[in-house]
Coordinates of C-alpha atoms in Angstrom, one line a residue:
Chain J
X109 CA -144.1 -19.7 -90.4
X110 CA -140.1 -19.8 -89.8
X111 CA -138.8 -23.5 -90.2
X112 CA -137.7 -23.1 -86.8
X113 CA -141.1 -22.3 -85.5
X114 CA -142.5 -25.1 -87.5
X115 CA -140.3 -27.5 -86.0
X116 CA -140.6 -26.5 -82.3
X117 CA -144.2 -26.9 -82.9
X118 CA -144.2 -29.9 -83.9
X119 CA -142.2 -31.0 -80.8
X120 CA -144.2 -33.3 -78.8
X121 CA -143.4 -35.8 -75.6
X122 CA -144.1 -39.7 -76.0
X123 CA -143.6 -42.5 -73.1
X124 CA -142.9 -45.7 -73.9
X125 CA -143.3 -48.3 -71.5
X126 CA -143.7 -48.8 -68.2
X127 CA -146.0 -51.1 -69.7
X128 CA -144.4 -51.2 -73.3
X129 CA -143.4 -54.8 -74.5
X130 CA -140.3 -54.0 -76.1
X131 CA -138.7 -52.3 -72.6
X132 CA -138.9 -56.2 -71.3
X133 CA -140.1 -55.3 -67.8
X134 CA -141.4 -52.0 -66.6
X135 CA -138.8 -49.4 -67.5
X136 CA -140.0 -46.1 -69.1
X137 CA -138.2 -44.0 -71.5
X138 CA -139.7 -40.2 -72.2
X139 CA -138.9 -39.6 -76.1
X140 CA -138.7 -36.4 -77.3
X141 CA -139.7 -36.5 -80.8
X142 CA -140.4 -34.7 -83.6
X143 CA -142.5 -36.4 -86.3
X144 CA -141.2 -40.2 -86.2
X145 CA -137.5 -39.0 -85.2
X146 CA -136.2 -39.5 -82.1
X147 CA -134.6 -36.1 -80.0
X148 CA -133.5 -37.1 -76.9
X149 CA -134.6 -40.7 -75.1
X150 CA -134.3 -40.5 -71.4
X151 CA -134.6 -43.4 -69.4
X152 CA -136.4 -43.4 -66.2
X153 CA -135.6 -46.3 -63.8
X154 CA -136.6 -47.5 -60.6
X155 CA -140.1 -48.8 -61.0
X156 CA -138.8 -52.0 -59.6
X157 CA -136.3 -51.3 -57.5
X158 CA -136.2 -53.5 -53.9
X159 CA -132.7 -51.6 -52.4
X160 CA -131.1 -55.1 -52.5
X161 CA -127.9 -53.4 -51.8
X162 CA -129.6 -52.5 -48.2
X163 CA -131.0 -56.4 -47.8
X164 CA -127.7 -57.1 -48.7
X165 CA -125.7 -55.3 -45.5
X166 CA -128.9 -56.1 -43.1
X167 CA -128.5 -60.0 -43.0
X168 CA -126.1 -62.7 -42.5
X169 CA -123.7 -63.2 -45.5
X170 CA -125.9 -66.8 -46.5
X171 CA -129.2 -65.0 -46.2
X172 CA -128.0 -63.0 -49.2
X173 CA -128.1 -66.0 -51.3
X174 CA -131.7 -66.2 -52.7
X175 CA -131.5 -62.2 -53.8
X176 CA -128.4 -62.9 -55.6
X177 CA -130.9 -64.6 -58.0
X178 CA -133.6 -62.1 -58.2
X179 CA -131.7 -59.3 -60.2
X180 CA -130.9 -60.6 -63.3
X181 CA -133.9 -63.7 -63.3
X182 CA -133.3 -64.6 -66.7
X183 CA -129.5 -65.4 -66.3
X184 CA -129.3 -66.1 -62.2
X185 CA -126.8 -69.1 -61.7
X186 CA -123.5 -66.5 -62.7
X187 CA -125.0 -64.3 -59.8
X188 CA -124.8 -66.5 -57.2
X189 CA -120.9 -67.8 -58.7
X190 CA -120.4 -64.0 -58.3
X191 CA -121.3 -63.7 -54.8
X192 CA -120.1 -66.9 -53.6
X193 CA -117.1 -66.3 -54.9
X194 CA -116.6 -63.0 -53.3
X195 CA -117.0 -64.6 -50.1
X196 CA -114.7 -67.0 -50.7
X197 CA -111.9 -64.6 -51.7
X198 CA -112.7 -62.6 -48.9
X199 CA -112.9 -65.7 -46.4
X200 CA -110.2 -68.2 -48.3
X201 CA -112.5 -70.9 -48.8
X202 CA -110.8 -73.4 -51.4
X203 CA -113.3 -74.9 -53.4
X204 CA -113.6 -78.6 -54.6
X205 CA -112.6 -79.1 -57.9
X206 CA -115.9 -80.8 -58.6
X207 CA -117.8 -78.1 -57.2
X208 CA -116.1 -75.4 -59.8
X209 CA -116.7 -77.7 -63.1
X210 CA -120.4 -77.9 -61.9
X211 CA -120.7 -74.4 -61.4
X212 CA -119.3 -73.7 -64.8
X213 CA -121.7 -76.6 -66.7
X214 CA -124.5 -74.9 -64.7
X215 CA -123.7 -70.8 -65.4
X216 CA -122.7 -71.8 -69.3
X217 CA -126.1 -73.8 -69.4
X218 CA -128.0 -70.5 -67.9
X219 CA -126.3 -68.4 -70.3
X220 CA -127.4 -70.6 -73.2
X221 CA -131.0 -69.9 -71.9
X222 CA -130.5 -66.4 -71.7
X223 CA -129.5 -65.8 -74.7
X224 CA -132.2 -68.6 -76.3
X225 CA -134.7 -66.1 -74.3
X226 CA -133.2 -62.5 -76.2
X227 CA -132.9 -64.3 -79.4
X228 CA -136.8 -64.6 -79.4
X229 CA -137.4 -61.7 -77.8
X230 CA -135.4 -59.7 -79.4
X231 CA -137.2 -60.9 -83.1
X232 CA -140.2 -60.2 -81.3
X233 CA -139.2 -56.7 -81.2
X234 CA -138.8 -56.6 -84.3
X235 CA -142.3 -57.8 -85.4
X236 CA -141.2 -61.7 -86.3
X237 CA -143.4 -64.1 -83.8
X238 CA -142.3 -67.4 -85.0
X239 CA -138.5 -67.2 -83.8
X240 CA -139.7 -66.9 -79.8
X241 CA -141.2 -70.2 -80.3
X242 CA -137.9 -72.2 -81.3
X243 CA -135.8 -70.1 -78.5
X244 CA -138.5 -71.6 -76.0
X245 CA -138.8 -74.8 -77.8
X246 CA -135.1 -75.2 -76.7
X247 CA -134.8 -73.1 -73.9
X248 CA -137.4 -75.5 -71.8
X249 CA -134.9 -78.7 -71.9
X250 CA -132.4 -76.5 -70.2
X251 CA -135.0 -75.3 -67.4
X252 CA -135.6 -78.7 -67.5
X253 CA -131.9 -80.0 -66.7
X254 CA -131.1 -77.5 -64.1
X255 CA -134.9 -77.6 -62.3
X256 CA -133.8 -81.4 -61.9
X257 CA -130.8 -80.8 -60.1
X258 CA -131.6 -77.1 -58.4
X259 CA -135.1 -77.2 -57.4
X260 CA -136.1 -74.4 -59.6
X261 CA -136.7 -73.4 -62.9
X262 CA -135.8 -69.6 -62.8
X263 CA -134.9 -67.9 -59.7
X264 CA -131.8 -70.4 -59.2
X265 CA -130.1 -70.4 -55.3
X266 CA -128.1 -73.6 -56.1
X267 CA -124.2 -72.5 -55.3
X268 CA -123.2 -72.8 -51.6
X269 CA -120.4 -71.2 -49.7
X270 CA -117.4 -74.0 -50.6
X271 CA -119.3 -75.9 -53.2
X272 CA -122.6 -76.3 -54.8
X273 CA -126.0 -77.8 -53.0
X274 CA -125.9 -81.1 -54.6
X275 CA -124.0 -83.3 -56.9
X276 CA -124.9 -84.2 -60.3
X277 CA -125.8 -87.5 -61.6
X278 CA -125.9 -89.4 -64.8
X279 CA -129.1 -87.9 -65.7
X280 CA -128.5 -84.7 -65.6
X281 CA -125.0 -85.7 -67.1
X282 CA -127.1 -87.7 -70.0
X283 CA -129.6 -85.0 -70.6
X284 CA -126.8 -82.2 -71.4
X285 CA -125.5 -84.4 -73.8
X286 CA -128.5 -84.9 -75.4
X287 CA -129.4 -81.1 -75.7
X288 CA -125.8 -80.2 -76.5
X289 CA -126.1 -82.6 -79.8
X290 CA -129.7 -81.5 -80.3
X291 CA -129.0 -77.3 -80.0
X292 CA -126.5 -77.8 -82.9
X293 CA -129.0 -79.4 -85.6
X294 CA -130.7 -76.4 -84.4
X295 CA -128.7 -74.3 -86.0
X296 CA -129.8 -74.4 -89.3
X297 CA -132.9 -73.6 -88.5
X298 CA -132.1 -70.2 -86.5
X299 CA -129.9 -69.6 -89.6
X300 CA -132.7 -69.8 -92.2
X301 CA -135.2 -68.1 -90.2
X302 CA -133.3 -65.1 -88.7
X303 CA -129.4 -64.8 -89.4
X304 CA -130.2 -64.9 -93.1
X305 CA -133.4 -62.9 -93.4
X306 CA -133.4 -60.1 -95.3
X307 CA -136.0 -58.2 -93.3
X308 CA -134.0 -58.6 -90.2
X309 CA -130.9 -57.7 -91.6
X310 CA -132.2 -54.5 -92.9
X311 CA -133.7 -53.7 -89.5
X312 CA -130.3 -54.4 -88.1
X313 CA -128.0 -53.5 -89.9
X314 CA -125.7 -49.9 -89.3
X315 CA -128.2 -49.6 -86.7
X316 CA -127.1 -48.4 -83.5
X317 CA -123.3 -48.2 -83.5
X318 CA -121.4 -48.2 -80.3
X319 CA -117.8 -46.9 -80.7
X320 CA -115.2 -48.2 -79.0
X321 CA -114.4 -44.9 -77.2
X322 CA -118.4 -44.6 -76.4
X323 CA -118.1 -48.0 -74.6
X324 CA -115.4 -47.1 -72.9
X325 CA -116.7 -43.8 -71.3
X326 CA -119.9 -45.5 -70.4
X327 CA -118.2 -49.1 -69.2
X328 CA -120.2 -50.6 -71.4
X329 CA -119.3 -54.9 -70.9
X330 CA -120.5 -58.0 -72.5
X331 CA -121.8 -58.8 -76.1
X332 CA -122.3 -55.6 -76.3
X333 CA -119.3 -54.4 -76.2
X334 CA -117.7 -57.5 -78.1
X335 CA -119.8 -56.5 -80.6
X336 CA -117.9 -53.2 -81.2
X337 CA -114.7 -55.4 -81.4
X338 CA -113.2 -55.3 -78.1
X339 CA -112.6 -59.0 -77.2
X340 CA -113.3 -58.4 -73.7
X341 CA -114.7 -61.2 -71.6
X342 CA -114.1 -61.3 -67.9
X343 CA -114.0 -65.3 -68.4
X344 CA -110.9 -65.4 -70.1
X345 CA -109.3 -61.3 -69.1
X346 CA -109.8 -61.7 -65.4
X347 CA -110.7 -65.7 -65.1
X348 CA -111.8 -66.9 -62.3
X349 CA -113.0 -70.0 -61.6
X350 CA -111.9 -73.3 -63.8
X351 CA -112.2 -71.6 -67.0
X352 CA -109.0 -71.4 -68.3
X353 CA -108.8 -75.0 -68.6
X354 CA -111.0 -75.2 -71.3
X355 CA -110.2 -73.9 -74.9
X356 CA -113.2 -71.5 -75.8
X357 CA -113.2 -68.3 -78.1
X358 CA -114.2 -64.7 -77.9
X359 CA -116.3 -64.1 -80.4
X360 CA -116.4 -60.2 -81.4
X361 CA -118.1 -58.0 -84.2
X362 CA -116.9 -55.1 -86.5
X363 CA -118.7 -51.8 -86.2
X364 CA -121.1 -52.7 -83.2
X365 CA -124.3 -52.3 -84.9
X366 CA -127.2 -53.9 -83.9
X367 CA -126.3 -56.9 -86.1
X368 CA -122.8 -57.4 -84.7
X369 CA -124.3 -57.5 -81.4
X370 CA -126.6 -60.2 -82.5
X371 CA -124.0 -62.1 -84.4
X372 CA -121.6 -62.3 -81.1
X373 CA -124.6 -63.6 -79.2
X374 CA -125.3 -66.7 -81.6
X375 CA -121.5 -67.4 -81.6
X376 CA -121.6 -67.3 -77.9
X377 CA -124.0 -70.0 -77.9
X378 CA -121.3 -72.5 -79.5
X379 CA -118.5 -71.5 -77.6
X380 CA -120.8 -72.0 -74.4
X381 CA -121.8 -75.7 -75.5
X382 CA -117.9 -76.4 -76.4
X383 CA -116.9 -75.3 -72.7
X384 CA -119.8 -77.5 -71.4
X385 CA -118.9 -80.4 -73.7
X386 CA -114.9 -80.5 -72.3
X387 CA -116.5 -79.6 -68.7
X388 CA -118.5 -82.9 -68.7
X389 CA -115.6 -85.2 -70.6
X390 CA -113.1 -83.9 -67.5
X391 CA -115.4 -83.8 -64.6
X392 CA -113.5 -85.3 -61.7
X393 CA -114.8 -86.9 -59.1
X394 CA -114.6 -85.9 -55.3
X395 CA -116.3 -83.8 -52.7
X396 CA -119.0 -81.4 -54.3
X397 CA -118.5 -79.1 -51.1
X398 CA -115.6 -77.7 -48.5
X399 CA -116.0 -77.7 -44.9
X400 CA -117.1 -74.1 -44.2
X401 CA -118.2 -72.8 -41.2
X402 CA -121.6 -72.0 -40.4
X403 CA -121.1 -68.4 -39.4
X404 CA -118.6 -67.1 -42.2
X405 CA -117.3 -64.0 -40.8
X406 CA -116.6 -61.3 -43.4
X407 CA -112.9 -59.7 -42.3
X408 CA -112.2 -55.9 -42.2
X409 CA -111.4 -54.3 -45.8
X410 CA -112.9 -54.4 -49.0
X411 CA -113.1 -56.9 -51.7
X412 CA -114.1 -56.9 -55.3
X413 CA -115.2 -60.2 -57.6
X414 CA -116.2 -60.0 -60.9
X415 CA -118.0 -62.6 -63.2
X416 CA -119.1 -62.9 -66.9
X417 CA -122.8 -62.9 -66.4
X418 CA -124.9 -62.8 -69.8
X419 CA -125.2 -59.5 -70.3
X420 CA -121.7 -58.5 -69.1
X421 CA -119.1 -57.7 -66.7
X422 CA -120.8 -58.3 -63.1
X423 CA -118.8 -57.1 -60.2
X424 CA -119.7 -57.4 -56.3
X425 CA -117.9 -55.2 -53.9
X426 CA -118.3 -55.9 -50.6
X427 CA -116.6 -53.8 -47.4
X428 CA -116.7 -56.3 -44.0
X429 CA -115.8 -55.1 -40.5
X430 CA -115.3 -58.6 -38.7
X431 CA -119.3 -59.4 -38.4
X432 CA -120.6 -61.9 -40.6
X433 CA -122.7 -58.9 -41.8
X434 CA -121.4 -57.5 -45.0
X435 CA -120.7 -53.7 -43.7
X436 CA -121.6 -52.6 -47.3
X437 CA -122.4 -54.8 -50.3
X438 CA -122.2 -52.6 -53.8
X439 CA -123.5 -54.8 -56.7
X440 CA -122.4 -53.6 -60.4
X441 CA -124.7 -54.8 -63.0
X442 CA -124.0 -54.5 -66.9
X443 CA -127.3 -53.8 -67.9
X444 CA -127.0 -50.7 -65.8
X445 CA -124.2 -49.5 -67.9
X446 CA -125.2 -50.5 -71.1
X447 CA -128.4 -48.7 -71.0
X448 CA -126.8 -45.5 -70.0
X449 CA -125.5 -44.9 -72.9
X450 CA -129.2 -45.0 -74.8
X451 CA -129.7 -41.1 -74.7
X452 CA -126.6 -40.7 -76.7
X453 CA -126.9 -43.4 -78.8
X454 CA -130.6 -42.7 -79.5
X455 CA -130.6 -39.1 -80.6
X456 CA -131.7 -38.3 -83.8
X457 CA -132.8 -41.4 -85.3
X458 CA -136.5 -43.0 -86.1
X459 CA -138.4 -44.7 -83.5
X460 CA -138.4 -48.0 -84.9
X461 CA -134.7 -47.8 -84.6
X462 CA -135.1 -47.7 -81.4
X463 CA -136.9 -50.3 -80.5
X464 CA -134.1 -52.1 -82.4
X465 CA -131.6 -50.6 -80.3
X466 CA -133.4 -51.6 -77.1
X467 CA -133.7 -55.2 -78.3
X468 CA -129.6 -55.2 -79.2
X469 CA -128.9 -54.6 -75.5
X470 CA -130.8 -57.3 -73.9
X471 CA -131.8 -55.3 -71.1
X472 CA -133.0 -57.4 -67.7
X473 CA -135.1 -54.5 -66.2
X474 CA -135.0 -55.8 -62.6
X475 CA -130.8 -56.0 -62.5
X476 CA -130.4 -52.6 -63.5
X477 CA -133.8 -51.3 -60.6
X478 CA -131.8 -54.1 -58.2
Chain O
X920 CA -103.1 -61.3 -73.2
X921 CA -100.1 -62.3 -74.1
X922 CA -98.6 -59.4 -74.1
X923 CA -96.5 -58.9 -70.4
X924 CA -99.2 -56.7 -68.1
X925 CA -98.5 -53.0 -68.1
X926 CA -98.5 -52.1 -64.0
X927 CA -100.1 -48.3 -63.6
X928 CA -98.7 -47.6 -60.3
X929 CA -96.6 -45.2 -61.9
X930 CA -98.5 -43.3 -63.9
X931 CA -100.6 -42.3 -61.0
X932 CA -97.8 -41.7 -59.0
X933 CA -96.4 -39.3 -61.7
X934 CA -99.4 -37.3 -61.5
X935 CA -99.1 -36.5 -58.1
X936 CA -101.6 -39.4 -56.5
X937 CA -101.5 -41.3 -53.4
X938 CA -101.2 -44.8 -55.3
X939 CA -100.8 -47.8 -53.0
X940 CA -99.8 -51.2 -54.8
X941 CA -102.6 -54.0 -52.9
X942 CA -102.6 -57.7 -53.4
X943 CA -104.9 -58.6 -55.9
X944 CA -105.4 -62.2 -55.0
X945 CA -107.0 -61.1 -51.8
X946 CA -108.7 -57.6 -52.2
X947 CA -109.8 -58.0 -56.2
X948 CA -108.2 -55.1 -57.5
X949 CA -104.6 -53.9 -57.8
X950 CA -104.1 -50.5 -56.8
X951 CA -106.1 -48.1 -54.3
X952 CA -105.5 -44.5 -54.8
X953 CA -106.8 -42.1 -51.8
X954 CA -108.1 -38.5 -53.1
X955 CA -109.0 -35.1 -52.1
X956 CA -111.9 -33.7 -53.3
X957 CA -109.8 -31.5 -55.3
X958 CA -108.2 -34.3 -57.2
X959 CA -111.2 -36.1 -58.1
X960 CA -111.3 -34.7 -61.7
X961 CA -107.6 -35.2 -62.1
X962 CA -108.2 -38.6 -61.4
X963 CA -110.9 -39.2 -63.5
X964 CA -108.8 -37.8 -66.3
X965 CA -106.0 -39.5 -65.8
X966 CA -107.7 -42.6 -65.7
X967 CA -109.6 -41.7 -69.4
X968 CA -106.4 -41.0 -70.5
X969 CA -104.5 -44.1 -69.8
X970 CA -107.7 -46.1 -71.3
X971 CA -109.9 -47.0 -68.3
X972 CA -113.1 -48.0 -68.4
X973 CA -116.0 -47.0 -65.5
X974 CA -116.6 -49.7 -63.9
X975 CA -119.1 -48.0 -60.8
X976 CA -119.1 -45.4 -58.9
X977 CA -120.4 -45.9 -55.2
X978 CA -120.8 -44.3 -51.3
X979 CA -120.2 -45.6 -48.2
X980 CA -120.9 -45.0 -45.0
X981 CA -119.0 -44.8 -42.0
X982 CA -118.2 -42.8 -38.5
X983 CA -116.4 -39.3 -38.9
X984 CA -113.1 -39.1 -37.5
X985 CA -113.1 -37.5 -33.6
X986 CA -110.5 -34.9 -33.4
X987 CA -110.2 -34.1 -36.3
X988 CA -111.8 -31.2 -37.9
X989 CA -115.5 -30.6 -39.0
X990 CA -114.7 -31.1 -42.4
X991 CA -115.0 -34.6 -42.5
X992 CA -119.1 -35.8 -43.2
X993 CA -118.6 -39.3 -42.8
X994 CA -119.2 -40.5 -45.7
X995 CA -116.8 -41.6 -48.7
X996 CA -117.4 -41.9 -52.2
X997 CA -115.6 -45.0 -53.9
X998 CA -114.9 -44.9 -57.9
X999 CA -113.7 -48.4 -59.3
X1000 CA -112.1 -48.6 -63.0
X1001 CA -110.7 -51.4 -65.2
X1002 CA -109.0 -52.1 -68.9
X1003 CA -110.6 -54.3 -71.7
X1004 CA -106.8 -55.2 -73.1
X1005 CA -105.4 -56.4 -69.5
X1006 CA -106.4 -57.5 -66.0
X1007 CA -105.6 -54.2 -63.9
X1008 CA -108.2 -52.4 -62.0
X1009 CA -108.0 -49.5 -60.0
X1010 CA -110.1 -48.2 -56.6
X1011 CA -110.1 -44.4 -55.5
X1012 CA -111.3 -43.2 -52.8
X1013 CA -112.4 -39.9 -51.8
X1014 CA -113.9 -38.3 -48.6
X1015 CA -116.8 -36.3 -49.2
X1016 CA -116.7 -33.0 -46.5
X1017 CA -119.2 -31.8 -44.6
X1018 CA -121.0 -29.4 -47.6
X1019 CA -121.6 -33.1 -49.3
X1020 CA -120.5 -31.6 -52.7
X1021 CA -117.3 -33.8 -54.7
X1022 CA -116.8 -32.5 -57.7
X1023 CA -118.9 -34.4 -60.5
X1024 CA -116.7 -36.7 -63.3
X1025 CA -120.0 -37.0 -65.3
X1026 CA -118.3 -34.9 -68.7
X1027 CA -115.4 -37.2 -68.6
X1028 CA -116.9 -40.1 -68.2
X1029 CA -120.7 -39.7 -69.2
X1030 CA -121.1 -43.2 -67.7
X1031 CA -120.5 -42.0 -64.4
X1032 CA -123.7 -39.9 -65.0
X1033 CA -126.4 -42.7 -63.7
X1034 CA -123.6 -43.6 -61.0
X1035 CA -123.2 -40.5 -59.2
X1036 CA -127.6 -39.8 -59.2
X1037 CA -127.4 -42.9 -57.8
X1038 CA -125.0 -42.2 -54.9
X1039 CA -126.9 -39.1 -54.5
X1040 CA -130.3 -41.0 -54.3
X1041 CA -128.9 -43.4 -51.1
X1042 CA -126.6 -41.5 -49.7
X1043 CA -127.3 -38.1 -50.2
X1044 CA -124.1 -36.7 -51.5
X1045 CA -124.0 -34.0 -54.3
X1046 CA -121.9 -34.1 -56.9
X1047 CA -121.4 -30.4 -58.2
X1048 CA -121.5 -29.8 -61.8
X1049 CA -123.8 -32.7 -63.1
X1050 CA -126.3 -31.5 -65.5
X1051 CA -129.2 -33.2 -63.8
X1052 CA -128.9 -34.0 -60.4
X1053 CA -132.4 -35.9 -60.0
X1054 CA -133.4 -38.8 -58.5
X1055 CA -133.3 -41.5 -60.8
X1056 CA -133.4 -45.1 -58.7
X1057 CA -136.0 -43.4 -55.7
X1058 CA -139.1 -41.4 -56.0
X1059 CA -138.7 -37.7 -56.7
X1060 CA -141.4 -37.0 -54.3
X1061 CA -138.9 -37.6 -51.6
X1062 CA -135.5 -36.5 -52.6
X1063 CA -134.4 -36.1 -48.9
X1064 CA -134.8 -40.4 -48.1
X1065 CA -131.2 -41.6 -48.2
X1066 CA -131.6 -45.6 -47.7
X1067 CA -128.0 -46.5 -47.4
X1068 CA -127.2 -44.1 -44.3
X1069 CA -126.7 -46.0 -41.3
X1070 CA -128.0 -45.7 -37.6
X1071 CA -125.5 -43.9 -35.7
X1072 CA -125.3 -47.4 -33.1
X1073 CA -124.5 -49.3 -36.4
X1074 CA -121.6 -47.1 -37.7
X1075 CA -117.5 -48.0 -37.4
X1076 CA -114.9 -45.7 -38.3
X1077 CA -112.9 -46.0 -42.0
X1078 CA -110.3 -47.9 -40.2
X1079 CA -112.5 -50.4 -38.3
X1080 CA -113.6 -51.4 -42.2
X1081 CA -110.3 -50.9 -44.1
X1082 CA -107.5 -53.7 -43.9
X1083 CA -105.1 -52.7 -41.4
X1084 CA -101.7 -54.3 -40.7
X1085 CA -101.5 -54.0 -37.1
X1086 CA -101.6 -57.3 -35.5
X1087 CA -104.8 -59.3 -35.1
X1088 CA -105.3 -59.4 -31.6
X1089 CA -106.3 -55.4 -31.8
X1090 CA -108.4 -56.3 -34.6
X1091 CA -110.7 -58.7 -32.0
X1092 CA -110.8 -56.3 -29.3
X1093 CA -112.9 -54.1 -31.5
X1094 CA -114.9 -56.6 -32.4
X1095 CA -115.7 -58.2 -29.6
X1096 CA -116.8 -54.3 -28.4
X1097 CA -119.3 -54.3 -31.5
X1098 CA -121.0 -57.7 -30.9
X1099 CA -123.6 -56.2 -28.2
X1100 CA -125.8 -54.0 -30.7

């Protein structure tokens, strides 16, 4: 038998997922493989997708509010400051200066909790359990501080048109405190049981590597990109909000393995609690919320906003015709981007590289089936 | 950042574009370039050349021009790019004719790839050249549901959605005509 022949052969087809735990959510990828290499990965999507975008042009601009946190579920507070926002710019609301520094204590405390959530995930993935019990461990005070001022725990619809929903108090304002102090003796412990591991590091390490050219062709955003070393962060490249007041960093990687991508998340953590620590010592008092009116009408012409959300570069684009119907609401997602570029990235290398691959995004399976 | 912001106007120009300069502070992006469907490629290019990242690629919906010719399908594809090293993005937009074929951008920017199967999925539009033209967001079993295509009561013309400059009260005359539906 040719070696050609042998190897066509020995060809076969493998799905993983819908139901596969490391594809976080239902998302199936056909493998062609050929012993334990991987050939080709292709991505099939749309098991959970709801048309939000239609939703999204059949309502009222408010009644768009509670999908806004249904996409990315994980990571939902910087989807509604996206899409109020938008509305703003497109209606020139001027927001209180109380309402912005909440909105950034809130998004920067969701973001903490996001990435608390793909740190033990992600080690999951990779066959360590004990790490996903820490990330929770810590990950339930901030549900905690944000149900007791939003009402909810996950699917966050806290941001108004103008402001937020309600103010904060000096609970809430105690309790960040007290998780911002007790997330950094935490650190240790993440260090000792992942950063420094030599399991993990061998599973991570050169694995994966997005070039900076390869990002760029498949607008590729986020850690995931920072990890390549592109210090590209729409917080501080197109900022919006109050975040240039406060003094944060970038953090990037080197080569954009699956290491580097893990490194830039951990560093984001700090730089998160450092913007919600100067957030809380300058919080100024005043109104929480503008006058808006009650039927915002969305002018003729289009508009673009985009926020940092966890996983990326999160634009809205919205096209209004006078109504207070959005004529057509486009949502970009990261995730969406950052997957696409898995059948490239994947070819030719084992399967349990893959799964590391897969983890290294932080995919959010319902923002990229919207 | 520090580094004064390099304005792309220009380039585009040079090229042979239809590059308009719009205000950024109320519109989110910094300059609209209107295509052909023959310059969609160019475009594309151009854009990879000078750095861009794809940011999306989406459709839109709206009435086809009366009077004019039959060319015109209605709807209009809109491609969005950006930089990592400044803040500058660019919009393009592109009419798609009556065939519903624009040329595909999915070898120059293999990104655009998921994008444009997703245009095709909810609006229908083709983009010639892709290697794999499938439905990837809606079931295969019915490639021919387009969800994003509006009723014909429900559709306004390009300009009725674009931002005009002509004064405001012509503006609320057409609006005021919608409000019945």
């Amino acid at each position: 038998m040719l070696e050609s022949e042998y190897q066509e052969h020995n060809r076969f087809f493998l799905n993983m997922g819908p139901q596969h735990p490391s594809t976080h959510g239902v998302l199936l990828i056909v493998l062609e493989m050929e012993g334990e290499y991987v050939l080709d990965p292709q991505p099939v999507l749309g098991f959970i997708h709801r048309m939000h975008e239609k939703m999204g042009e059949s309502r009222p601009c408010q009644g768009f509010m509670p999908n806004t946190a249904r996409m990315d579920y994980v990571c939902a507070l910087p989807y509604n400051h996206g899409y109020v926002s938008l509305i703003e710019r497109k209606a020139g609301i001027e927001v209180p200066k109380r309402a912005e520094y909440i909105r950034v204590i809130t998004s920067e405390l969701n973001r903490i909790a996001s990435h608390l959530l793909w740190l033990g995930a992600y080690l999951l993935d990779l066959g360590a359990f004990t790490p996903i019990l820490y990330g929770f461990d810590d990950r339930e005070h901030i549900l905690d501080i944000l149900e007791s001022i939003t009402g909810s725990r996950l699917t966050y619809c806290y941001y108004r048109f103008g402001g937020v929903y309600q103010d904060i108090d000096d609970t809430f304002i105690a309790a960040t405190r007290a998780f911002v102090k007790r997330l950094r003796k935490r650190y240790s412990i993440y260090e000792k049981l992942v950063t420094k591991n030599i399991i993990f590091i061998k599973r991570t390490e050169n694995i994966g590597i997005v070039s900076p050219d390869m990002a760029l062709r498949y607008g590729m955003t986020g850690p995931n990109l920072r990890g390549s070393g592109i210090a590209y962060d729409v917080r501080k490249n197109e900022p919006y909000s109050v975040y240039p007041e406060f003094d944060f960093e970038i953090p990037v990687g080197g080569q954009g393995d699956c290491l580097d991508r893990y490194m830039v998340r951990v560093k984001e953590i700090e730089q998160s609690l450092r913007i919600i620590e100067q957030a809380l010592d300058r919080l100024p008092d005043g109104p929480i919320r503008a006058k808006v009116p009650k039927n915002i009408k969305v002018t003729p012409g289009d508009c673009n906003f985009a926020v940092e959300a966890a996983r990326g570069e999160l634009s809205y684009y919205l096209v209004g015709d006078g109504t207070s119907t959005p004529y057509r609401l486009k949502v970009r997602v990261p995730s969406y981007s950052n997957l696409s570029c898995l059948p490239e990235l994947g070819r030719g290398i084992l399967l349990p590289d893959l799964v590391s691959i897969l983890g290294s995004f932080d995919l959010v399976i319902p923002e990229i089936d919207r | 950042m520090a580094k004064k912001p390099k304005d792309y106007k220009e380039d585009f120009l040079h090229q042979g574009f239809d590059a308009t300069e719009t205000d950024y502070n109320q519109r989110g992006y910094h300059l609209e370039v209107v295509l052909n469907v023959n310059q969609v490629r160019k475009f594309a290019q151009t854009a990879y050349d000078l750095g861009f990242y794809i940011v999306f690629v989406a459709g839109l919906h709206v009435r086809p021009e009366e009077g004019q010719d039959k060319g015109n399908s209605g709807l209009e594809v809109v491609y969005q790019f950006a930089r990592y090293d400044q803040l500058y993005r660019i919009k393009g937009l592109v009419s798609v004719p009556n065939t519903l074929e624009i040329p595909s951008i999915s070898d120059i920017y293999q990104g655009a790839d998921w994008h444009e199967r997703e245009t095709r999925d909810l609006y229908g539009v083709v983009f010639d050249g892709h290697p794999n033209m499938k439905p990837l967001l809606l079931s295969e079993e019915d490639p021919d549901f387009h969800p994003l295509l509006k009723e014909e009561a429900k559709l306004k013309s390009l300009d009725e959605v674009s931002w005009s400059t002509e004064a405001p009260e012509v503006k609320k005359g057409k609006a005021e005509a919608e409000t019945d539906r």
